[in-house]
Amino acid sequence: MNGLAVGADPSAILDSVSSALLARSFFFAGFDETGSVSQAGLSMNSKKSAAPPETSGNPRRSSTVPSFSGEPQPTGSLWILWVARALLLIALGIAGYLSFLSFTGGNVAGCGADSGCSEVLASRWSKWLGIPVSLPAAVAYAVMVGLTWGGLHSINSRCSLQVLCLLVFGAAAWFLGLSVFVVGKLCPYCLITHACGTVGSALLLSWLTTPREKPFASGVDRCASADGVPALARSRLPLVVACAVAGLVILIGGQFVFTPKSFRVASMNSSTNPVGLAATILNRPIVAAGTAQLASTGDSATRPTRASNILRSPPAPVATTPAPPSPASIPAASSRAGQRLALHGNAFSLDITELPLLGSATAEKVMVSMFDYTCEHCRRAHPTIVTAQRYFSNRLAVVSLPMPLDAKCNPWLRRTGEHNQNACALARLALAVWRADRALFPEYDDWMMTSLEALNPVRAHARAVDLVGLMVLERSMGDPWIAQTLKTSTSLYRTNWLVANSSSMPMMMIGTNVISGSLRNPNEIFELLDVGLGLKRTP
């Protein structure tokens, strides 16, 4: 350690202390907040040396800092990157949720049977090469999030991120256009996913292409060129755009090449005990929406319900059914005995002479059609079903069961959709016309399914009065049979819902099969009749 001699000149002591403090300040000035040597500090050797060259700014405010690998890492506007990550994670979560429900057959929370999201998610445009479009979307968002954490050091990774960002823009525009102009419905889940993905991609793309300065002259900056223009965006922009366009073409082409079915087919025999399942629905309603279980008695097994926002709890019992028999004595899931049709192993026994019927009660084969006059898919499927019945004539009868998607008379629905507000009133009118004059029912039924005026209860009532007369209609409207028929149809709907894992309408029962969803063309109904009832169309 150096010391000062006693009695030394005070001016010499002051010069020594000043020199030491100045040297100390020069030493620390050579380092920035990361501990790296700065260019400004190296240029200051003494107070007599030349002034240090001007830098581009305070090193602590620079947009980049050198990393241990020698490659610059962006630090400016890091909040943009984190916001982009958060939005992409939200999009990833929703897309993953929709993919999971699509594969497991669950119902989307908050989506009724005839809601906008159900319409969109059940359309042909919800699939790509036979798989839900939400699956490749979830994979794309997952890759993007991963690359923002581990791929920013590589030019190829940054190029991939730019391609995915542009692809997200194109896919969002494509699916939004389909929803508005083709399907005519909007899915809130899809809109949130597209919004988060688009905004997140825009922020990420902006962050990737922002010019950044070089931290030091000898450093290798892959983000920016000497003139401040992003070298990555400038040199590889044509390739990035070409890859994004190719990806969008593959996405759109895959939806046209493969046309998925818009309905689901399940067997009534798929349940462990269809009698116990149906008896449970008729006798012991669900206790808590989305959390309870359907427990049956006897030898039947417990079947958990699926969480759904359209499920309401608890509805009043709608019928009485004897205890289910043992599995050994369970009959076929669907059988015909004279003029009665047994469904779900005799849990439902329909007298086809008492229910609305298209065709003859003595027909060789019988199918059941469940519909709602306010359901768009039901209205579209009606001409197809009528065409099939008329083709087979006396060989096929169609039991027409109105099944309102209206919580006012359907105990299994928590809320009523905007377009289904009058479903109960319209169903009662149709059943009243059947009770008043069965010969006039097909005419009234066709009008209800094809005329937009029929969606207005006042107009529907006036039409019914024109056909059967006011006094007769009022008398029929007071018949207790109408309320009991609606209870039967809603209970059958709930049983089919659990068996098929689908609440989509219309529903049909053909042989031992439950069909849930829309029909697009007559060929589909003829195929279902061939498989379920053995009715073959003559070539």
Coordinates of C-alpha atoms in Angstrom, one line a residue:
M1 CA 0.0 0.0 0.0
N2 CA 1.4 3.4 -0.9
G3 CA 1.4 6.2 1.7
L4 CA 2.1 9.9 2.0
A5 CA 5.1 11.1 3.9
V6 CA 4.4 13.2 7.0
G7 CA 5.0 16.8 6.3
A8 CA 4.5 16.5 2.6
D9 CA 3.4 19.5 0.6
P10 CA -0.4 19.9 0.8
S11 CA -0.6 20.8 -2.9
A12 CA 1.1 17.5 -3.8
I13 CA -1.4 15.6 -1.6
L14 CA -4.4 17.2 -3.4
D15 CA -2.8 16.4 -6.8
S16 CA -2.4 12.7 -5.8
V17 CA -6.0 12.3 -4.5
S18 CA -7.4 14.0 -7.6
S19 CA -5.5 11.7 -9.9
A20 CA -6.7 8.6 -8.0
L21 CA -10.3 9.7 -8.1
L22 CA -10.1 10.5 -11.8
A23 CA -8.5 7.2 -12.6
R24 CA -11.2 5.4 -10.7
S25 CA -14.0 7.2 -12.6
F26 CA -12.3 6.5 -15.9
F27 CA -12.1 2.8 -14.9
F28 CA -15.8 2.4 -14.1
A29 CA -16.8 4.5 -17.0
G30 CA -15.4 1.8 -19.3
F31 CA -18.2 -0.6 -18.2
D32 CA -21.9 -0.5 -18.9
E33 CA -24.7 -2.0 -16.8
T34 CA -24.1 -5.5 -18.2
G35 CA -20.5 -5.6 -17.2
S36 CA -19.3 -5.4 -20.8
V37 CA -16.5 -3.0 -21.9
S38 CA -18.0 0.0 -23.6
Q39 CA -16.3 1.8 -26.5
A40 CA -16.6 5.1 -24.7
G41 CA -14.7 3.8 -21.6
L42 CA -11.8 2.4 -23.7
S43 CA -11.2 5.7 -25.4
M44 CA -10.6 7.7 -22.1
N45 CA -7.0 7.1 -20.9
S46 CA -6.4 10.3 -19.1
K47 CA -7.7 13.7 -18.6
K48 CA -5.2 15.0 -21.2
S49 CA -6.3 12.6 -23.9
A50 CA -8.4 13.6 -26.8
A51 CA -12.2 13.7 -26.4
P52 CA -13.9 10.3 -26.9
P53 CA -15.7 9.8 -30.2
E54 CA -19.4 10.4 -30.1
T55 CA -21.6 7.4 -29.6
S56 CA -25.0 6.7 -30.9
G57 CA -26.4 7.4 -27.5
N58 CA -26.3 6.4 -23.9
P59 CA -25.3 2.7 -23.8
R60 CA -27.8 2.1 -21.1
R61 CA -30.6 3.1 -23.5
S62 CA -29.4 1.3 -26.5
S63 CA -31.9 -1.0 -28.3
T64 CA -29.5 -3.9 -28.2
V65 CA -26.9 -5.2 -25.8
P66 CA -24.1 -7.8 -26.6
S67 CA -24.7 -11.3 -25.4
F68 CA -22.1 -13.9 -24.3
S69 CA -22.4 -15.5 -27.7
G70 CA -21.3 -12.3 -29.4
E71 CA -24.7 -11.9 -31.1
P72 CA -26.9 -8.8 -30.3
Q73 CA -30.0 -9.3 -28.3
P74 CA -32.9 -6.9 -28.6
T75 CA -33.8 -5.0 -25.4
G76 CA -35.8 -2.1 -26.7
S77 CA -39.6 -2.4 -26.6
L78 CA -39.5 -5.7 -24.9
W79 CA -43.1 -5.1 -23.8
I80 CA -44.2 -5.6 -27.4
L81 CA -42.7 -9.1 -27.4
W82 CA -44.3 -10.0 -24.1
V83 CA -47.8 -8.8 -25.2
A84 CA -47.5 -10.8 -28.4
R85 CA -46.6 -13.9 -26.4
A86 CA -49.6 -13.4 -24.1
L87 CA -52.0 -13.0 -27.0
L88 CA -50.7 -16.0 -28.8
L89 CA -51.0 -18.1 -25.6
I90 CA -54.6 -17.1 -25.3
A91 CA -55.2 -18.1 -28.9
L92 CA -53.4 -21.4 -28.3
G93 CA -55.6 -22.1 -25.2
I94 CA -58.9 -21.5 -27.0
A95 CA -57.8 -23.5 -30.1
G96 CA -56.7 -26.4 -27.9
Y97 CA -60.0 -26.3 -26.0
L98 CA -62.0 -26.5 -29.2
S99 CA -59.8 -29.3 -30.6
F100 CA -60.2 -31.3 -27.4
L101 CA -64.0 -31.0 -27.5
S102 CA -64.1 -31.8 -31.2
F103 CA -62.3 -35.1 -30.6
T104 CA -64.1 -36.1 -27.4
G105 CA -67.6 -35.0 -28.6
G106 CA -68.1 -32.6 -25.8
N107 CA -70.3 -29.5 -25.9
V108 CA -68.8 -26.1 -26.1
A109 CA -69.5 -24.0 -23.0
G110 CA -72.1 -21.3 -23.7
C111 CA -73.1 -22.7 -27.1
G112 CA -76.7 -23.9 -27.4
A113 CA -77.8 -26.5 -29.9
D114 CA -78.8 -23.8 -32.4
S115 CA -76.4 -21.0 -31.5
G116 CA -73.9 -19.3 -33.7
C117 CA -70.9 -21.2 -32.4
S118 CA -72.6 -24.5 -32.8
E119 CA -73.6 -23.6 -36.4
V120 CA -70.0 -22.6 -37.2
L121 CA -68.3 -25.5 -35.5
A122 CA -70.7 -28.0 -37.1
S123 CA -70.2 -26.6 -40.6
R124 CA -68.0 -28.2 -43.3
W125 CA -65.6 -25.3 -42.9
S126 CA -64.7 -26.4 -39.4
K127 CA -62.7 -29.3 -40.8
W128 CA -59.4 -29.5 -42.8
L129 CA -58.7 -32.8 -44.4
G130 CA -61.1 -34.4 -42.0
I131 CA -59.6 -33.0 -38.8
P132 CA -60.8 -29.9 -36.8
V133 CA -59.2 -26.7 -38.1
S134 CA -58.5 -25.7 -34.5
L135 CA -55.9 -28.5 -34.3
P136 CA -53.4 -27.1 -36.9
A137 CA -54.2 -23.6 -35.5
A138 CA -53.2 -24.8 -32.0
V139 CA -50.0 -26.3 -33.4
A140 CA -49.1 -23.1 -35.3
Y141 CA -49.7 -21.0 -32.2
A142 CA -47.6 -23.3 -30.1
V143 CA -44.7 -23.2 -32.6
M144 CA -44.8 -19.4 -32.6
V145 CA -44.8 -19.1 -28.9
G146 CA -41.9 -21.6 -28.7
L147 CA -39.8 -19.7 -31.3
T148 CA -40.2 -16.4 -29.4
W149 CA -38.3 -18.0 -26.5
G150 CA -35.8 -20.2 -28.2
G151 CA -35.6 -19.2 -31.8
L152 CA -34.7 -15.5 -31.9
H153 CA -31.0 -16.2 -32.4
S154 CA -31.4 -17.9 -35.8
I155 CA -32.3 -16.2 -39.1
N156 CA -34.2 -19.3 -40.2
S157 CA -36.3 -19.2 -37.0
R158 CA -37.1 -15.6 -37.5
C159 CA -38.1 -16.3 -41.1
S160 CA -40.4 -19.1 -39.9
L161 CA -42.0 -16.7 -37.4
Q162 CA -42.6 -14.2 -40.2
V163 CA -44.2 -16.9 -42.4
L164 CA -46.5 -18.0 -39.6
C165 CA -47.5 -14.4 -38.8
L166 CA -48.5 -13.8 -42.4
L167 CA -50.3 -17.2 -42.5
V168 CA -52.3 -16.2 -39.4
F169 CA -53.4 -13.0 -41.1
G170 CA -54.6 -14.9 -44.2
A171 CA -56.4 -17.7 -42.2
A172 CA -58.2 -15.2 -40.0
A173 CA -59.5 -13.3 -43.1
W174 CA -60.5 -16.6 -44.8
F175 CA -62.5 -18.0 -41.8
L176 CA -64.1 -14.7 -41.0
G177 CA -65.3 -14.4 -44.6
L178 CA -66.7 -17.9 -44.4
S179 CA -68.6 -17.2 -41.2
V180 CA -70.1 -14.0 -42.4
F181 CA -70.9 -14.8 -46.1
V182 CA -71.3 -18.6 -46.2
V183 CA -72.4 -19.9 -42.8
G184 CA -74.1 -16.6 -41.8
K185 CA -73.2 -17.1 -38.2
L186 CA -70.4 -15.9 -35.9
C187 CA -68.6 -18.0 -33.3
P188 CA -67.4 -16.0 -30.3
Y189 CA -64.7 -18.5 -29.5
C190 CA -63.4 -18.3 -33.1
L191 CA -63.6 -14.5 -33.1
I192 CA -61.5 -14.2 -29.9
T193 CA -59.0 -16.7 -31.3
H194 CA -58.6 -14.9 -34.5
A195 CA -58.4 -11.5 -32.8
C196 CA -55.7 -12.6 -30.4
G197 CA -53.8 -14.4 -33.1
T198 CA -53.9 -11.5 -35.5
V199 CA -53.0 -8.8 -33.0
G200 CA -50.3 -11.0 -31.5
S201 CA -48.8 -11.8 -34.9
A202 CA -48.9 -8.1 -35.9
L203 CA -47.0 -7.1 -32.8
L204 CA -44.5 -9.9 -33.3
L205 CA -44.0 -9.1 -36.9
S206 CA -43.4 -5.4 -36.0
W207 CA -40.9 -6.4 -33.4
L208 CA -39.0 -8.7 -35.7
T209 CA -38.7 -6.2 -38.5
T210 CA -37.7 -3.1 -36.4
P211 CA -34.2 -1.7 -37.4
R212 CA -31.7 -1.9 -34.5
E213 CA -28.3 -0.4 -34.1
K214 CA -25.1 -2.3 -33.8
P215 CA -23.8 -2.4 -30.2
F216 CA -20.2 -2.2 -31.3
A217 CA -18.3 -1.9 -34.5
S218 CA -16.8 -5.4 -34.5
G219 CA -20.0 -7.1 -33.6
V220 CA -22.0 -9.3 -35.9
D221 CA -25.6 -8.0 -36.1
R222 CA -28.0 -10.2 -37.9
C223 CA -30.9 -8.0 -37.2
A224 CA -29.9 -4.9 -39.1
S225 CA -27.6 -3.8 -41.9
A226 CA -25.3 -0.9 -41.9
D227 CA -27.9 1.4 -43.3
G228 CA -30.4 0.6 -40.6
V229 CA -32.8 -1.4 -42.8
P230 CA -33.6 -4.9 -41.5
A231 CA -31.5 -7.2 -43.5
L232 CA -33.8 -10.2 -42.7
A233 CA -36.9 -8.5 -44.0
R234 CA -35.2 -7.1 -47.1
S235 CA -33.3 -10.1 -48.3
R236 CA -35.8 -12.8 -47.5
L237 CA -39.1 -11.0 -47.9
P238 CA -40.0 -12.8 -51.3
L239 CA -39.3 -16.2 -49.7
V240 CA -41.3 -15.4 -46.6
V241 CA -44.3 -14.1 -48.6
A242 CA -44.2 -17.1 -51.0
C243 CA -44.2 -19.6 -48.1
A244 CA -47.1 -17.9 -46.4
V245 CA -49.1 -17.9 -49.6
A246 CA -48.4 -21.5 -50.2
G247 CA -49.5 -22.4 -46.7
L248 CA -52.8 -20.5 -47.2
V249 CA -53.4 -22.3 -50.5
I250 CA -52.9 -25.7 -48.8
L251 CA -55.3 -24.6 -46.0
I252 CA -58.1 -23.5 -48.4
G253 CA -57.5 -26.4 -50.8
G254 CA -57.7 -29.0 -48.0
Q255 CA -61.2 -27.7 -47.1
F256 CA -62.4 -28.2 -50.7
V257 CA -60.7 -31.5 -51.3
F258 CA -62.2 -33.3 -48.3
T259 CA -65.9 -32.7 -47.4
P260 CA -66.6 -34.0 -43.9
K261 CA -70.0 -35.3 -42.7
S262 CA -72.1 -32.7 -41.0
F263 CA -73.8 -35.2 -38.7
R264 CA -72.8 -37.8 -36.1
V265 CA -74.0 -41.4 -36.0
A266 CA -74.1 -43.4 -32.8
S267 CA -75.6 -46.7 -31.9
M268 CA -78.4 -47.0 -29.2
N269 CA -76.5 -50.2 -28.1
S270 CA -73.4 -48.2 -27.3
S271 CA -74.6 -47.4 -23.8
T272 CA -73.8 -50.0 -21.1
N273 CA -77.5 -50.2 -20.3
P274 CA -79.8 -48.1 -22.6
V275 CA -82.9 -48.9 -20.5
G276 CA -81.2 -47.7 -17.3
L277 CA -79.9 -44.6 -19.0
A278 CA -83.3 -43.6 -20.3
A279 CA -85.1 -44.6 -17.1
T280 CA -82.8 -42.4 -15.2
I281 CA -83.6 -39.4 -17.4
L282 CA -87.3 -40.0 -17.0
N283 CA -87.3 -40.6 -13.2
R284 CA -84.3 -38.9 -11.6
P285 CA -83.2 -35.6 -13.2
I286 CA -79.7 -34.2 -12.9
V287 CA -78.9 -32.6 -9.6
A288 CA -76.3 -30.0 -10.6
A289 CA -75.5 -28.8 -14.1
G290 CA -72.2 -29.9 -15.4
T291 CA -71.1 -31.6 -12.2
A292 CA -73.6 -34.3 -11.4
Q293 CA -73.9 -37.9 -12.6
L294 CA -76.8 -39.9 -14.0
A295 CA -77.2 -42.8 -11.6
S296 CA -79.5 -45.6 -12.5
T297 CA -80.9 -48.4 -10.4
G298 CA -80.6 -52.1 -10.6
D299 CA -77.8 -53.5 -12.7
S300 CA -77.3 -50.3 -14.7
A301 CA -74.0 -48.4 -14.5
T302 CA -73.4 -44.8 -13.6
R303 CA -72.7 -42.5 -16.6
P304 CA -71.2 -39.1 -16.0
T305 CA -72.7 -36.2 -17.8
R306 CA -70.8 -33.7 -19.8
A307 CA -70.5 -30.1 -18.7
S308 CA -72.6 -27.8 -20.9
N309 CA -74.0 -24.3 -20.5
I310 CA -77.2 -25.4 -22.1
L311 CA -78.0 -27.9 -19.4
R312 CA -80.4 -26.8 -16.7
S313 CA -80.9 -28.4 -13.4
P314 CA -83.0 -29.8 -12.0
P315 CA -86.1 -30.3 -14.3
A316 CA -89.2 -31.8 -12.9
P317 CA -89.8 -35.5 -13.6
V318 CA -91.6 -35.9 -16.9
A319 CA -92.8 -39.5 -16.8
T320 CA -92.8 -42.6 -14.7
T321 CA -91.0 -45.7 -15.9
P322 CA -90.7 -49.1 -14.1
A323 CA -87.3 -50.1 -12.8
P324 CA -85.0 -51.3 -15.6
P325 CA -84.7 -55.0 -16.2
S326 CA -81.5 -56.9 -15.9
P327 CA -79.1 -56.8 -18.8
A328 CA -80.0 -60.3 -19.8
S329 CA -83.6 -59.4 -20.5
I330 CA -82.9 -56.1 -22.3
P331 CA -84.4 -56.3 -25.8
A332 CA -83.0 -54.7 -29.0
A333 CA -82.3 -51.0 -28.8
S334 CA -85.0 -50.4 -31.4
S335 CA -87.8 -52.7 -32.3
R336 CA -91.2 -52.7 -34.0
A337 CA -94.2 -54.5 -32.5
G338 CA -97.4 -53.9 -34.5
Q339 CA -98.0 -50.1 -34.4
R340 CA -95.7 -49.4 -31.5
L341 CA -92.0 -48.5 -31.9
A342 CA -89.7 -49.3 -29.0
L343 CA -86.5 -47.2 -28.6
H344 CA -83.6 -47.5 -26.3
G345 CA -84.6 -51.0 -25.2
N346 CA -88.3 -50.3 -24.5
A347 CA -87.5 -47.2 -22.4
F348 CA -89.5 -45.3 -25.0
S349 CA -92.5 -47.0 -26.6
L350 CA -94.1 -44.8 -29.3
D351 CA -97.6 -45.4 -30.5
I352 CA -97.2 -44.4 -34.2
T353 CA -101.0 -44.1 -34.6
E354 CA -101.1 -41.3 -32.1
L355 CA -98.1 -39.2 -33.1
P356 CA -97.6 -36.9 -36.1
L357 CA -96.8 -39.2 -39.0
L358 CA -95.7 -38.8 -42.6
G359 CA -96.8 -41.9 -44.5
S360 CA -98.8 -44.9 -43.4
A361 CA -99.0 -46.4 -39.9
T362 CA -98.8 -49.8 -41.5
A363 CA -95.6 -49.1 -43.4
E364 CA -92.9 -51.8 -43.4
K365 CA -90.2 -49.5 -41.8
V366 CA -90.4 -46.6 -39.4
M367 CA -87.9 -43.8 -38.6
V368 CA -88.2 -41.0 -36.1
S369 CA -87.4 -37.4 -37.0
M370 CA -87.0 -34.8 -34.2
F371 CA -86.9 -31.2 -35.2
D372 CA -87.5 -27.6 -34.2
Y373 CA -89.4 -25.3 -36.5
T374 CA -87.0 -22.4 -35.6
C375 CA -83.9 -24.5 -36.2
E376 CA -82.2 -23.6 -39.5
H377 CA -80.6 -27.0 -40.0
C378 CA -84.0 -28.7 -39.3
R379 CA -85.7 -26.6 -41.9
R380 CA -83.0 -27.4 -44.5
A381 CA -83.2 -31.2 -43.7
H382 CA -87.0 -31.3 -44.0
P383 CA -87.3 -31.5 -47.8
T384 CA -84.7 -34.3 -47.8
I385 CA -86.6 -36.3 -45.3
V386 CA -89.9 -35.7 -47.2
T387 CA -88.2 -36.8 -50.5
A388 CA -87.1 -40.0 -49.0
Q389 CA -90.5 -40.8 -47.5
R390 CA -92.2 -40.2 -50.8
Y391 CA -89.7 -42.3 -52.7
F392 CA -90.3 -45.3 -50.5
S393 CA -94.0 -44.5 -50.2
N394 CA -95.8 -47.2 -48.1
R395 CA -92.6 -48.9 -47.2
L396 CA -91.5 -46.0 -45.0
A397 CA -93.3 -43.9 -42.3
V398 CA -91.7 -41.0 -40.6
V399 CA -92.7 -40.1 -37.0
S400 CA -92.4 -36.3 -36.8
L401 CA -91.7 -35.2 -33.2
P402 CA -91.4 -31.5 -32.6
M403 CA -88.6 -31.0 -30.1
P404 CA -88.4 -27.3 -29.2
L405 CA -85.0 -25.7 -28.4
D406 CA -86.8 -23.5 -26.0
A407 CA -86.2 -23.5 -22.2
K408 CA -89.9 -22.6 -21.6
C409 CA -91.0 -26.2 -22.4
N410 CA -87.7 -28.0 -22.6
P411 CA -86.4 -28.8 -19.1
W412 CA -83.0 -29.8 -20.4
L413 CA -82.0 -26.3 -21.7
R414 CA -80.8 -23.6 -19.4
R415 CA -81.4 -20.7 -21.8
T416 CA -83.2 -20.1 -25.1
G417 CA -81.3 -19.0 -28.2
E418 CA -82.2 -15.7 -29.9
H419 CA -83.8 -17.6 -32.9
N420 CA -85.6 -20.1 -30.8
Q421 CA -87.8 -17.8 -28.7
N422 CA -91.1 -19.0 -30.2
A423 CA -90.2 -22.7 -30.6
C424 CA -92.6 -23.9 -27.9
A425 CA -95.5 -22.0 -29.3
L426 CA -94.9 -23.2 -32.8
A427 CA -94.6 -26.8 -31.7
R428 CA -97.9 -26.6 -29.8
L429 CA -99.6 -25.2 -32.8
A430 CA -98.4 -28.0 -35.0
L431 CA -99.4 -30.7 -32.6
A432 CA -102.8 -29.1 -32.2
V433 CA -103.3 -29.2 -36.0
W434 CA -102.4 -32.9 -35.9
R435 CA -105.0 -33.5 -33.2
A436 CA -107.6 -31.4 -35.0
D437 CA -107.3 -32.9 -38.5
R438 CA -104.5 -35.4 -39.3
A439 CA -105.1 -35.1 -43.1
L440 CA -104.2 -31.4 -43.0
F441 CA -101.0 -31.8 -40.9
P442 CA -98.6 -32.5 -43.8
E443 CA -99.7 -29.3 -45.5
Y444 CA -99.3 -27.3 -42.3
D445 CA -96.0 -29.0 -41.5
D446 CA -94.6 -28.2 -45.0
W447 CA -95.7 -24.5 -44.6
M448 CA -94.1 -24.2 -41.2
M449 CA -90.8 -25.6 -42.5
T450 CA -90.6 -23.6 -45.7
S451 CA -92.2 -20.2 -45.0
L452 CA -90.4 -17.5 -43.1
E453 CA -93.8 -16.2 -42.1
A454 CA -94.3 -19.3 -40.0
L455 CA -91.6 -18.1 -37.6
N456 CA -94.1 -15.5 -36.4
P457 CA -96.5 -17.1 -33.9
V458 CA -99.3 -14.8 -34.9
R459 CA -99.0 -15.8 -38.6
A460 CA -98.6 -19.4 -37.6
H461 CA -101.8 -19.3 -35.5
A462 CA -103.7 -17.5 -38.3
R463 CA -102.6 -20.2 -40.8
A464 CA -103.8 -23.0 -38.4
V465 CA -107.1 -21.3 -38.0
D466 CA -107.5 -21.1 -41.8
L467 CA -106.9 -24.8 -42.0
V468 CA -108.9 -26.3 -39.1
G469 CA -111.1 -23.4 -37.8
L470 CA -110.8 -21.4 -34.6
M471 CA -113.1 -23.4 -32.4
V472 CA -111.5 -26.7 -33.3
L473 CA -108.0 -25.3 -32.9
E474 CA -108.7 -23.9 -29.5
R475 CA -110.1 -27.2 -28.3
S476 CA -107.1 -29.1 -29.6
M477 CA -104.7 -26.6 -27.9
G478 CA -106.2 -27.5 -24.5
D479 CA -105.6 -31.2 -25.0
P480 CA -103.2 -32.6 -22.3
W481 CA -101.8 -34.9 -25.0
I482 CA -99.8 -31.9 -26.4
A483 CA -97.9 -31.3 -23.1
Q484 CA -97.2 -35.1 -22.7
T485 CA -95.9 -35.4 -26.2
L486 CA -93.5 -32.5 -25.7
K487 CA -92.3 -34.2 -22.5
T488 CA -91.7 -37.4 -24.3
S489 CA -89.8 -35.7 -27.2
T490 CA -87.6 -33.6 -24.8
S491 CA -86.7 -36.7 -22.7
L492 CA -85.9 -38.7 -25.9
Y493 CA -83.8 -35.8 -27.0
R494 CA -81.8 -35.9 -23.8
T495 CA -81.3 -39.6 -24.0
N496 CA -80.0 -39.3 -27.6
W497 CA -77.8 -36.5 -26.5
L498 CA -76.0 -38.6 -24.0
V499 CA -75.8 -41.6 -26.3
A500 CA -74.4 -39.7 -29.2
N501 CA -72.4 -37.1 -27.2
S502 CA -74.1 -34.5 -29.4
S503 CA -77.0 -32.1 -28.8
S504 CA -77.1 -30.9 -32.5
M505 CA -80.4 -30.8 -34.3
P506 CA -82.1 -32.2 -36.2
M507 CA -82.0 -35.7 -34.6
M508 CA -83.2 -38.9 -36.3
M509 CA -83.5 -42.5 -35.1
I510 CA -83.1 -44.9 -37.9
G511 CA -83.0 -48.6 -36.8
T512 CA -80.6 -48.7 -33.9
N513 CA -78.8 -45.6 -34.9
V514 CA -79.1 -42.1 -33.5
I515 CA -78.2 -39.4 -36.1
S516 CA -77.4 -35.9 -34.8
G517 CA -76.7 -33.0 -37.1
S518 CA -77.7 -31.5 -40.4
L519 CA -78.1 -33.2 -43.8
R520 CA -76.8 -31.6 -46.9
N521 CA -78.2 -33.6 -49.7
P522 CA -80.7 -36.5 -50.3
N523 CA -77.9 -39.0 -50.9
E524 CA -77.1 -38.9 -47.2
I525 CA -80.5 -39.8 -46.0
F526 CA -80.7 -42.7 -48.5
E527 CA -77.4 -44.0 -47.2
L528 CA -78.6 -43.8 -43.6
L529 CA -81.9 -45.6 -44.5
D530 CA -79.9 -48.3 -46.3
V531 CA -77.6 -48.9 -43.3
G532 CA -80.2 -48.6 -40.6
L533 CA -83.4 -50.1 -42.1
G534 CA -82.2 -51.9 -45.2
L535 CA -84.1 -49.7 -47.5
K536 CA -82.2 -49.6 -50.8
R537 CA -82.8 -47.1 -53.5
T538 CA -83.2 -48.5 -57.0
P539 CA -80.4 -47.5 -59.3

